[in-house]
C-alpha cells in the first residue's frame, strides 16, 4: 500500500485552509498520506469524480460549487447528507464512493463546550435559511434538539426549511423584526448567513439589543474573526463563538472517517488561526 491521496475539490480553491490542516495531521499521526487542493470547475465535476475513481484517490472534501451537484455521482449517501441535500466529505471505500455531510455535526461539536444547558433543553434561534442553515437545522433536529426557531430576511424560505425537515422539531419561522422583538427568549442565537463577512464587515444580520445576559451567540463567519454581530453580542455580555470551530470540527470529522483517528482539534485550530492571521482583515 503506497501513499494515500486525499484532497478538496471546489472553485475557487486557492485559499482553502484544508490542505494545511490535514497535511499537518497526517504528519503528526504518521499517516502515509497527502492532501491536495484540486480546482474543479462547475462543468467538470463528472470528470473529476471519474478521476477520483480511476486514480484511487482515498477521499475528498467538497466545497463550493459542488456540494449539491456531486450527489448523483456518488454510490451511497449517508442519511443526514441526503436530507440536507449536500455532501462535504467523500470516502472511497474500496471503489465505492460514499458521501457524508460533517458541516452540521461539526457545528454542533464546536458549540458543545460552550453551552450552559444541554442542547435538548436550549431555546435556539437560527438566522438565515440557506445551505448552511439547512445543514445546521437538519442536524440539530436529527440529533433530537426540539426548540429551534428560524428567522430570515425572506420569511417564506424559513417556512420552507421547517416544512421540509423530516426530523421533529418544534419550530416557528420569524421575520427579522419579529425575531429582534423576542430575543430574550433564546439561549443560543446562531448566524448562518454571510452578512458581515469580509469585505462587508460593518453589516450585521440582526440587532441584538434585546438578548438576555447569558446568551450564547455564534457566527459561522471566520473572516473577520470577530464580526460586527459578535462584537455587539460581546458588548451585551454574551458568550461568543466564531466560525473557526465549525471549520475545524467539520475537518476533524472528515479526518476521522478517512483514518479512524479522532484528531487533536486544538492543533487544527492553531493551524487555521495561523493561516487566518495572515489574511484576515478585522
Ligand atoms: P449559504 O449556502 O452559504 O448558506 P445561501 O444559500 O446563499 O448561502 O444563503 C444565504 C442566506 O443568507 C439566506 O438566508 C439569505 O436570506 P434570503 O433567503 O432572504 O435571501 C441570507 N442573506 C444573504 N444576504 C443577506 C442580506 N444582505 N441581508 C439579509 N439576509 C441575507
mmCIF file of C-alpha atoms and ligand atoms in Angstrom:
data_model
loop_
_atom_site.group_PDB
_atom_site.id
_atom_site.type_symbol
_atom_site.label_atom_id
_atom_site.label_comp_id
_atom_site.label_asym_id
_atom_site.label_seq_id
_atom_site.Cartn_x
_atom_site.Cartn_y
_atom_site.Cartn_z
ATOM 1 C CA UNK A 1 0.000 0.000 0.000
ATOM 2 C CA UNK A 2 1.618 3.255 -1.119
ATOM 3 C CA UNK A 3 0.971 6.767 -0.015
ATOM 4 C CA UNK A 4 -2.725 7.606 0.072
ATOM 5 C CA UNK A 5 -4.041 10.705 -1.671
ATOM 6 C CA UNK A 6 -6.780 12.954 -0.306
ATOM 7 C CA UNK A 7 -7.935 16.405 -1.332
ATOM 8 C CA UNK A 8 -10.542 19.099 -1.574
ATOM 9 C CA UNK A 9 -12.469 19.881 -4.776
ATOM 10 C CA UNK A 10 -14.003 23.303 -5.372
ATOM 11 C CA UNK A 11 -13.755 26.535 -7.326
ATOM 12 C CA UNK A 12 -12.277 28.861 -6.165
ATOM 13 C CA UNK A 13 -9.930 26.701 -4.065
ATOM 14 C CA UNK A 14 -6.730 28.753 -3.876
ATOM 15 C CA UNK A 15 -7.349 29.987 -0.318
ATOM 16 C CA UNK A 16 -8.619 26.738 1.174
ATOM 17 C CA UNK A 17 -7.171 26.090 4.630
ATOM 18 C CA UNK A 18 -7.963 22.369 4.466
ATOM 19 C CA UNK A 19 -4.626 21.230 2.932
ATOM 20 C CA UNK A 20 -2.572 22.837 5.728
ATOM 21 C CA UNK A 21 -4.871 21.380 8.380
ATOM 22 C CA UNK A 22 -4.963 17.804 7.036
ATOM 23 C CA UNK A 23 -1.322 17.596 5.955
ATOM 24 C CA UNK A 24 -0.266 18.651 9.446
ATOM 25 C CA UNK A 25 -2.442 15.870 10.905
ATOM 26 C CA UNK A 26 -1.078 13.232 8.501
ATOM 27 C CA UNK A 27 2.435 14.144 9.561
ATOM 28 C CA UNK A 28 1.578 14.372 13.264
ATOM 29 C CA UNK A 29 -0.153 10.973 13.327
ATOM 30 C CA UNK A 30 2.380 9.434 10.905
ATOM 31 C CA UNK A 31 -0.230 8.551 8.323
ATOM 32 C CA UNK A 32 1.388 7.942 4.914
ATOM 33 C CA UNK A 33 -0.875 10.314 3.010
ATOM 34 C CA UNK A 34 -1.012 13.700 1.315
ATOM 35 C CA UNK A 35 -3.870 16.190 0.846
ATOM 36 C CA UNK A 36 -4.076 18.342 -2.292
ATOM 37 C CA UNK A 37 -6.346 21.146 -3.405
ATOM 38 C CA UNK A 38 -7.976 20.448 -6.763
ATOM 39 C CA UNK A 39 -9.645 23.284 -8.658
ATOM 40 C CA UNK A 40 -12.623 21.659 -10.359
ATOM 41 C CA UNK A 41 -14.812 23.888 -12.477
ATOM 42 C CA UNK A 42 -18.572 23.541 -12.292
ATOM 43 C CA UNK A 43 -18.931 21.715 -15.632
ATOM 44 C CA UNK A 44 -16.042 19.309 -14.935
ATOM 45 C CA UNK A 45 -17.447 17.624 -11.863
ATOM 46 C CA UNK A 46 -18.227 14.315 -13.565
ATOM 47 C CA UNK A 47 -14.698 14.065 -14.966
ATOM 48 C CA UNK A 48 -13.296 14.874 -11.538
ATOM 49 C CA UNK A 49 -15.328 12.092 -9.910
ATOM 50 C CA UNK A 50 -14.228 9.650 -12.608
ATOM 51 C CA UNK A 51 -10.672 10.797 -11.793
ATOM 52 C CA UNK A 52 -11.128 10.003 -8.108
ATOM 53 C CA UNK A 53 -12.203 6.504 -9.074
ATOM 54 C CA UNK A 54 -9.531 5.963 -11.732
ATOM 55 C CA UNK A 55 -6.676 7.357 -9.657
ATOM 56 C CA UNK A 56 -7.938 5.617 -6.495
ATOM 57 C CA UNK A 57 -7.943 8.833 -4.500
ATOM 58 C CA UNK A 58 -8.880 7.785 -0.963
ATOM 59 C CA UNK A 59 -11.198 10.648 -0.052
ATOM 60 C CA UNK A 60 -12.069 14.268 -0.711
ATOM 61 C CA UNK A 61 -13.718 17.235 0.879
ATOM 62 C CA UNK A 62 -16.202 19.030 -1.336
ATOM 63 C CA UNK A 63 -16.816 22.746 -1.319
ATOM 64 C CA UNK A 64 -18.483 25.488 -3.377
ATOM 65 C CA UNK A 65 -19.880 24.990 -6.047
ATOM 66 C CA UNK A 66 -20.085 21.156 -5.893
ATOM 67 C CA UNK A 67 -21.694 20.233 -2.570
ATOM 68 C CA UNK A 68 -25.171 19.698 -4.032
ATOM 69 C CA UNK A 69 -24.329 18.637 -7.601
ATOM 70 C CA UNK A 70 -21.983 15.831 -6.549
ATOM 71 C CA UNK A 71 -24.788 13.695 -5.111
ATOM 72 C CA UNK A 72 -25.868 11.879 -8.333
ATOM 73 C CA UNK A 73 -22.269 10.788 -9.000
ATOM 74 C CA UNK A 74 -21.766 9.019 -5.676
ATOM 75 C CA UNK A 75 -22.579 5.358 -4.905
ATOM 76 C CA UNK A 76 -24.061 5.902 -1.471
ATOM 77 C CA UNK A 77 -25.067 8.887 0.678
ATOM 78 C CA UNK A 78 -25.481 8.786 4.454
ATOM 79 C CA UNK A 79 -28.983 9.684 5.648
ATOM 80 C CA UNK A 80 -28.350 13.167 7.036
ATOM 81 C CA UNK A 81 -26.379 14.255 3.956
ATOM 82 C CA UNK A 82 -29.223 13.020 1.757
ATOM 83 C CA UNK A 83 -31.743 15.000 3.789
ATOM 84 C CA UNK A 84 -29.564 18.131 3.762
ATOM 85 C CA UNK A 85 -29.043 17.593 0.042
ATOM 86 C CA UNK A 86 -25.341 18.389 0.234
ATOM 87 C CA UNK A 87 -22.089 16.464 0.684
ATOM 88 C CA UNK A 88 -18.846 17.908 2.056
ATOM 89 C CA UNK A 89 -16.906 14.663 2.559
ATOM 90 C CA UNK A 90 -16.405 11.625 0.320
ATOM 91 C CA UNK A 91 -14.845 8.333 1.398
ATOM 92 C CA UNK A 92 -13.537 5.972 -1.284
ATOM 93 C CA UNK A 93 -14.397 2.637 0.281
ATOM 94 C CA UNK A 94 -12.671 0.090 -1.995
ATOM 95 C CA UNK A 95 -14.002 1.785 -5.104
ATOM 96 C CA UNK A 96 -17.395 2.702 -3.661
ATOM 97 C CA UNK A 97 -17.725 6.467 -3.178
ATOM 98 C CA UNK A 98 -19.757 7.315 -0.072
ATOM 99 C CA UNK A 99 -20.934 10.876 0.652
ATOM 100 C CA UNK A 100 -21.251 12.446 4.096
ATOM 101 C CA UNK A 101 -22.057 15.877 5.471
ATOM 102 C CA UNK A 102 -19.973 16.822 8.518
ATOM 103 C CA UNK A 103 -20.876 20.539 8.473
ATOM 104 C CA UNK A 104 -23.886 20.355 10.785
ATOM 105 C CA UNK A 105 -22.316 17.892 13.219
ATOM 106 C CA UNK A 106 -19.072 19.892 13.080
ATOM 107 C CA UNK A 107 -21.006 22.984 14.097
ATOM 108 C CA UNK A 108 -22.659 21.145 16.994
ATOM 109 C CA UNK A 109 -19.391 19.600 18.228
ATOM 110 C CA UNK A 110 -17.755 23.030 18.200
ATOM 111 C CA UNK A 111 -20.656 24.555 20.120
ATOM 112 C CA UNK A 112 -20.868 21.876 22.837
ATOM 113 C CA UNK A 113 -18.000 23.075 25.060
ATOM 114 C CA UNK A 114 -19.712 26.487 25.379
ATOM 115 C CA UNK A 115 -23.315 25.534 26.116
ATOM 116 C CA UNK A 116 -24.773 26.130 29.567
ATOM 117 C CA UNK A 117 -27.809 23.867 29.234
ATOM 118 C CA UNK A 118 -27.954 20.610 27.265
ATOM 119 C CA UNK A 119 -28.926 21.414 23.659
ATOM 120 C CA UNK A 120 -32.137 19.422 24.176
ATOM 121 C CA UNK A 121 -33.182 21.988 26.816
ATOM 122 C CA UNK A 122 -31.931 25.089 24.984
ATOM 123 C CA UNK A 123 -34.064 27.519 23.036
ATOM 124 C CA UNK A 124 -32.237 28.183 19.778
ATOM 125 C CA UNK A 125 -32.668 30.867 17.108
ATOM 126 C CA UNK A 126 -31.115 30.333 13.679
ATOM 127 C CA UNK A 127 -30.645 33.368 11.456
ATOM 128 C CA UNK A 128 -30.752 32.536 7.748
ATOM 129 C CA UNK A 129 -32.322 29.777 5.681
ATOM 130 C CA UNK A 130 -29.708 28.975 3.000
ATOM 131 C CA UNK A 131 -27.399 25.988 2.607
ATOM 132 C CA UNK A 132 -25.506 26.457 5.867
ATOM 133 C CA UNK A 133 -28.753 26.916 7.824
ATOM 134 C CA UNK A 134 -30.141 23.754 6.253
ATOM 135 C CA UNK A 135 -27.121 21.686 7.371
ATOM 136 C CA UNK A 136 -27.207 23.068 10.914
ATOM 137 C CA UNK A 137 -31.007 22.961 11.317
ATOM 138 C CA UNK A 138 -31.450 19.438 9.984
ATOM 139 C CA UNK A 139 -28.526 18.099 12.027
ATOM 140 C CA UNK A 140 -29.779 19.746 15.237
ATOM 141 C CA UNK A 141 -33.229 18.233 14.637
ATOM 142 C CA UNK A 142 -31.676 14.867 13.666
ATOM 143 C CA UNK A 143 -29.780 14.758 16.973
ATOM 144 C CA UNK A 144 -33.020 15.351 18.908
ATOM 145 C CA UNK A 145 -32.925 19.096 19.578
ATOM 146 C CA UNK A 146 -36.516 20.340 19.660
ATOM 147 C CA UNK A 147 -36.643 24.062 20.300
ATOM 148 C CA UNK A 148 -35.283 25.728 17.150
ATOM 149 C CA UNK A 149 -36.819 28.802 15.529
ATOM 150 C CA UNK A 150 -35.617 30.209 12.219
ATOM 151 C CA UNK A 151 -35.644 33.850 11.188
ATOM 152 C CA UNK A 152 -34.780 35.024 7.720
ATOM 153 C CA UNK A 153 -34.964 38.151 5.554
ATOM 154 C CA UNK A 154 -37.324 36.148 3.352
ATOM 155 C CA UNK A 155 -39.618 34.524 5.904
ATOM 156 C CA UNK A 156 -41.089 32.090 3.330
ATOM 157 C CA UNK A 157 -37.668 30.458 2.896
ATOM 158 C CA UNK A 158 -37.554 29.787 6.638
ATOM 159 C CA UNK A 159 -41.040 28.246 6.355
ATOM 160 C CA UNK A 160 -39.843 26.052 3.512
ATOM 161 C CA UNK A 161 -36.917 24.771 5.568
ATOM 162 C CA UNK A 162 -39.145 23.928 8.529
ATOM 163 C CA UNK A 163 -41.692 22.153 6.316
ATOM 164 C CA UNK A 164 -39.028 20.067 4.594
ATOM 165 C CA UNK A 165 -37.284 18.791 7.721
ATOM 166 C CA UNK A 166 -38.281 15.181 8.330
ATOM 167 C CA UNK A 167 -36.942 15.222 11.897
ATOM 168 C CA UNK A 168 -39.356 16.526 14.513
ATOM 169 C CA UNK A 169 -38.510 19.966 15.859
ATOM 170 C CA UNK A 170 -40.978 22.490 17.265
ATOM 171 C CA UNK A 171 -40.039 25.355 15.002
ATOM 172 C CA UNK A 172 -41.538 28.724 14.171
ATOM 173 C CA UNK A 173 -40.463 30.981 11.337
ATOM 174 C CA UNK A 174 -39.967 34.667 12.042
ATOM 175 C CA UNK A 175 -39.159 37.764 10.090
ATOM 176 C CA UNK A 176 -36.028 39.622 11.223
ATOM 177 C CA UNK A 177 -38.049 42.352 13.064
ATOM 178 C CA UNK A 178 -40.212 39.683 14.737
ATOM 179 C CA UNK A 179 -37.079 37.921 15.985
ATOM 180 C CA UNK A 180 -35.478 41.164 17.153
ATOM 181 C CA UNK A 181 -38.508 41.787 19.374
ATOM 182 C CA UNK A 182 -38.294 38.490 21.264
ATOM 183 C CA UNK A 183 -34.581 37.733 21.508
ATOM 184 C CA UNK A 184 -34.741 37.380 25.301
ATOM 185 C CA UNK A 185 -36.460 34.009 24.719
ATOM 186 C CA UNK A 186 -33.349 32.369 23.304
ATOM 187 C CA UNK A 187 -30.388 30.685 24.995
ATOM 188 C CA UNK A 188 -28.437 30.315 21.744
ATOM 189 C CA UNK A 189 -28.512 32.576 18.664
ATOM 190 C CA UNK A 190 -26.693 31.451 15.506
ATOM 191 C CA UNK A 191 -25.928 33.483 12.388
ATOM 192 C CA UNK A 192 -25.722 31.193 9.349
ATOM 193 C CA UNK A 193 -25.814 33.971 6.742
ATOM 194 C CA UNK A 194 -22.845 35.630 5.085
ATOM 195 C CA UNK A 195 -23.965 39.053 6.326
ATOM 196 C CA UNK A 196 -20.932 40.695 7.944
ATOM 197 C CA UNK A 197 -18.351 38.668 6.066
ATOM 198 C CA UNK A 198 -15.341 40.391 4.527
ATOM 199 C CA UNK A 199 -15.493 42.840 2.771
ATOM 200 C CA UNK A 200 -18.862 43.973 4.230
ATOM 201 C CA UNK A 201 -17.588 43.818 7.780
ATOM 202 C CA UNK A 202 -19.781 46.610 9.177
ATOM 203 C CA UNK A 203 -23.020 44.722 8.459
ATOM 204 C CA UNK A 204 -24.925 42.585 10.950
ATOM 205 C CA UNK A 205 -27.860 40.251 10.180
ATOM 206 C CA UNK A 206 -29.953 41.432 13.146
ATOM 207 C CA UNK A 207 -29.908 43.794 16.133
ATOM 208 C CA UNK A 208 -29.038 42.038 19.385
ATOM 209 C CA UNK A 209 -30.474 44.819 21.548
ATOM 210 C CA UNK A 210 -32.959 42.521 23.303
ATOM 211 C CA UNK A 211 -30.820 39.485 24.168
ATOM 212 C CA UNK A 212 -30.562 38.275 27.761
ATOM 213 C CA UNK A 213 -27.264 38.388 29.612
ATOM 214 C CA UNK A 214 -26.227 34.745 29.427
ATOM 215 C CA UNK A 215 -26.995 34.167 25.739
ATOM 216 C CA UNK A 216 -24.543 32.153 23.652
ATOM 217 C CA UNK A 217 -24.097 33.903 20.295
ATOM 218 C CA UNK A 218 -22.443 32.045 17.435
ATOM 219 C CA UNK A 219 -21.474 33.216 13.943
ATOM 220 C CA UNK A 220 -20.339 30.775 11.246
ATOM 221 C CA UNK A 221 -18.245 33.598 9.732
ATOM 222 C CA UNK A 222 -14.491 33.497 10.469
ATOM 223 C CA UNK A 223 -13.314 36.351 8.274
ATOM 224 C CA UNK A 224 -13.280 38.609 10.229
ATOM 225 C CA UNK A 225 -12.717 36.531 13.379
ATOM 226 C CA UNK A 226 -14.879 38.982 15.320
ATOM 227 C CA UNK A 227 -17.823 40.065 13.162
ATOM 228 C CA UNK A 228 -19.914 43.138 13.986
ATOM 229 C CA UNK A 229 -22.625 40.684 15.089
ATOM 230 C CA UNK A 230 -20.248 39.048 17.611
ATOM 231 C CA UNK A 231 -18.877 42.435 18.705
ATOM 232 C CA UNK A 232 -22.423 43.586 19.504
ATOM 233 C CA UNK A 233 -23.064 40.341 21.378
ATOM 234 C CA UNK A 234 -19.885 40.726 23.400
ATOM 235 C CA UNK A 235 -20.878 44.269 24.311
ATOM 236 C CA UNK A 236 -24.149 42.874 25.667
ATOM 237 C CA UNK A 237 -22.240 40.441 27.892
ATOM 238 C CA UNK A 238 -22.921 37.347 25.780
ATOM 239 C CA UNK A 239 -20.565 34.409 25.274
ATOM 240 C CA UNK A 240 -19.480 34.438 21.622
ATOM 241 C CA UNK A 241 -18.091 31.938 19.138
ATOM 242 C CA UNK A 242 -16.871 32.486 15.565
ATOM 243 C CA UNK A 243 -16.810 30.073 12.612
ATOM 244 C CA UNK A 244 -13.316 28.682 13.191
ATOM 245 C CA UNK A 245 -14.732 25.962 15.455
ATOM 246 C CA UNK A 246 -17.192 24.717 12.838
ATOM 247 C CA UNK A 247 -14.498 24.675 10.170
ATOM 248 C CA UNK A 248 -12.105 22.754 12.430
ATOM 249 C CA UNK A 249 -14.681 20.182 13.545
ATOM 250 C CA UNK A 250 -16.085 19.503 10.066
ATOM 251 C CA UNK A 251 -12.475 18.736 9.113
ATOM 252 C CA UNK A 252 -11.872 16.634 12.221
ATOM 253 C CA UNK A 253 -14.955 14.502 11.482
ATOM 254 C CA UNK A 254 -13.804 14.021 7.861
ATOM 255 C CA UNK A 255 -10.290 13.060 9.048
ATOM 256 C CA UNK A 256 -11.825 10.511 11.399
ATOM 257 C CA UNK A 257 -13.861 8.932 8.594
ATOM 258 C CA UNK A 258 -10.723 8.598 6.444
ATOM 259 C CA UNK A 259 -8.239 7.389 9.053
ATOM 260 C CA UNK A 260 -10.164 6.189 12.109
ATOM 261 C CA UNK A 261 -8.174 8.705 14.153
ATOM 262 C CA UNK A 262 -10.026 11.320 16.215
ATOM 263 C CA UNK A 263 -7.617 14.230 15.781
ATOM 264 C CA UNK A 264 -6.403 16.934 18.149
ATOM 265 C CA UNK A 265 -8.772 19.823 17.356
ATOM 266 C CA UNK A 266 -6.704 22.351 19.326
ATOM 267 C CA UNK A 267 -3.811 21.632 16.992
ATOM 268 C CA UNK A 268 -6.093 22.089 13.973
ATOM 269 C CA UNK A 269 -7.415 25.373 15.366
ATOM 270 C CA UNK A 270 -3.872 26.709 15.743
ATOM 271 C CA UNK A 271 -3.113 25.941 12.104
ATOM 272 C CA UNK A 272 -6.301 27.687 10.970
ATOM 273 C CA UNK A 273 -5.730 30.735 13.177
ATOM 274 C CA UNK A 274 -2.182 30.942 11.881
ATOM 275 C CA UNK A 275 -3.481 30.947 8.293
ATOM 276 C CA UNK A 276 -6.205 33.494 9.075
ATOM 277 C CA UNK A 277 -3.746 35.718 10.875
ATOM 278 C CA UNK A 278 -2.156 36.417 7.518
ATOM 279 C CA UNK A 279 -5.207 37.421 5.522
ATOM 280 C CA UNK A 280 -7.961 38.374 7.942
ATOM 281 C CA UNK A 281 -8.938 41.989 7.774
ATOM 282 C CA UNK A 282 -10.598 42.920 11.037
HETATM 283 P P1 LIG B 1 -25.179 29.552 2.228
HETATM 284 O O1 LIG B 1 -25.292 28.364 1.309
HETATM 285 O O2 LIG B 1 -23.762 29.982 2.491
HETATM 286 O O3 LIG B 1 -25.978 29.420 3.456
HETATM 287 P P2 LIG B 1 -27.149 30.970 0.698
HETATM 288 O O4 LIG B 1 -27.793 29.673 0.416
HETATM 289 O O5 LIG B 1 -26.974 31.938 -0.390
HETATM 290 O O6 LIG B 1 -25.732 30.782 1.364
HETATM 291 O O7 LIG B 1 -27.987 31.651 1.904
HETATM 292 C C1 LIG B 1 -27.802 32.905 2.240
HETATM 293 C C2 LIG B 1 -28.675 33.228 3.466
HETATM 294 O O8 LIG B 1 -28.246 34.498 3.914
HETATM 295 C C3 LIG B 1 -30.148 33.348 3.180
HETATM 296 O O9 LIG B 1 -30.869 33.045 4.350
HETATM 297 C C4 LIG B 1 -30.291 34.817 2.815
HETATM 298 O O10 LIG B 1 -31.577 35.369 3.025
HETATM 299 P P3 LIG B 1 -32.728 35.264 1.888
HETATM 300 O O11 LIG B 1 -33.310 33.914 1.991
HETATM 301 O O12 LIG B 1 -33.698 36.358 2.239
HETATM 302 O O13 LIG B 1 -32.043 35.531 0.574
HETATM 303 C C5 LIG B 1 -29.324 35.426 3.787
HETATM 304 N N1 LIG B 1 -28.790 36.695 3.303
HETATM 305 C C6 LIG B 1 -27.856 36.891 2.348
HETATM 306 N N2 LIG B 1 -27.600 38.191 2.168
HETATM 307 C C7 LIG B 1 -28.395 38.863 3.039
HETATM 308 C C8 LIG B 1 -28.581 40.234 3.384
HETATM 309 N N3 LIG B 1 -27.887 41.200 2.770
HETATM 310 N N4 LIG B 1 -29.469 40.536 4.357
HETATM 311 C C9 LIG B 1 -30.164 39.568 4.981
HETATM 312 N N5 LIG B 1 -30.031 38.266 4.716
HETATM 313 C C10 LIG B 1 -29.162 37.907 3.764
#
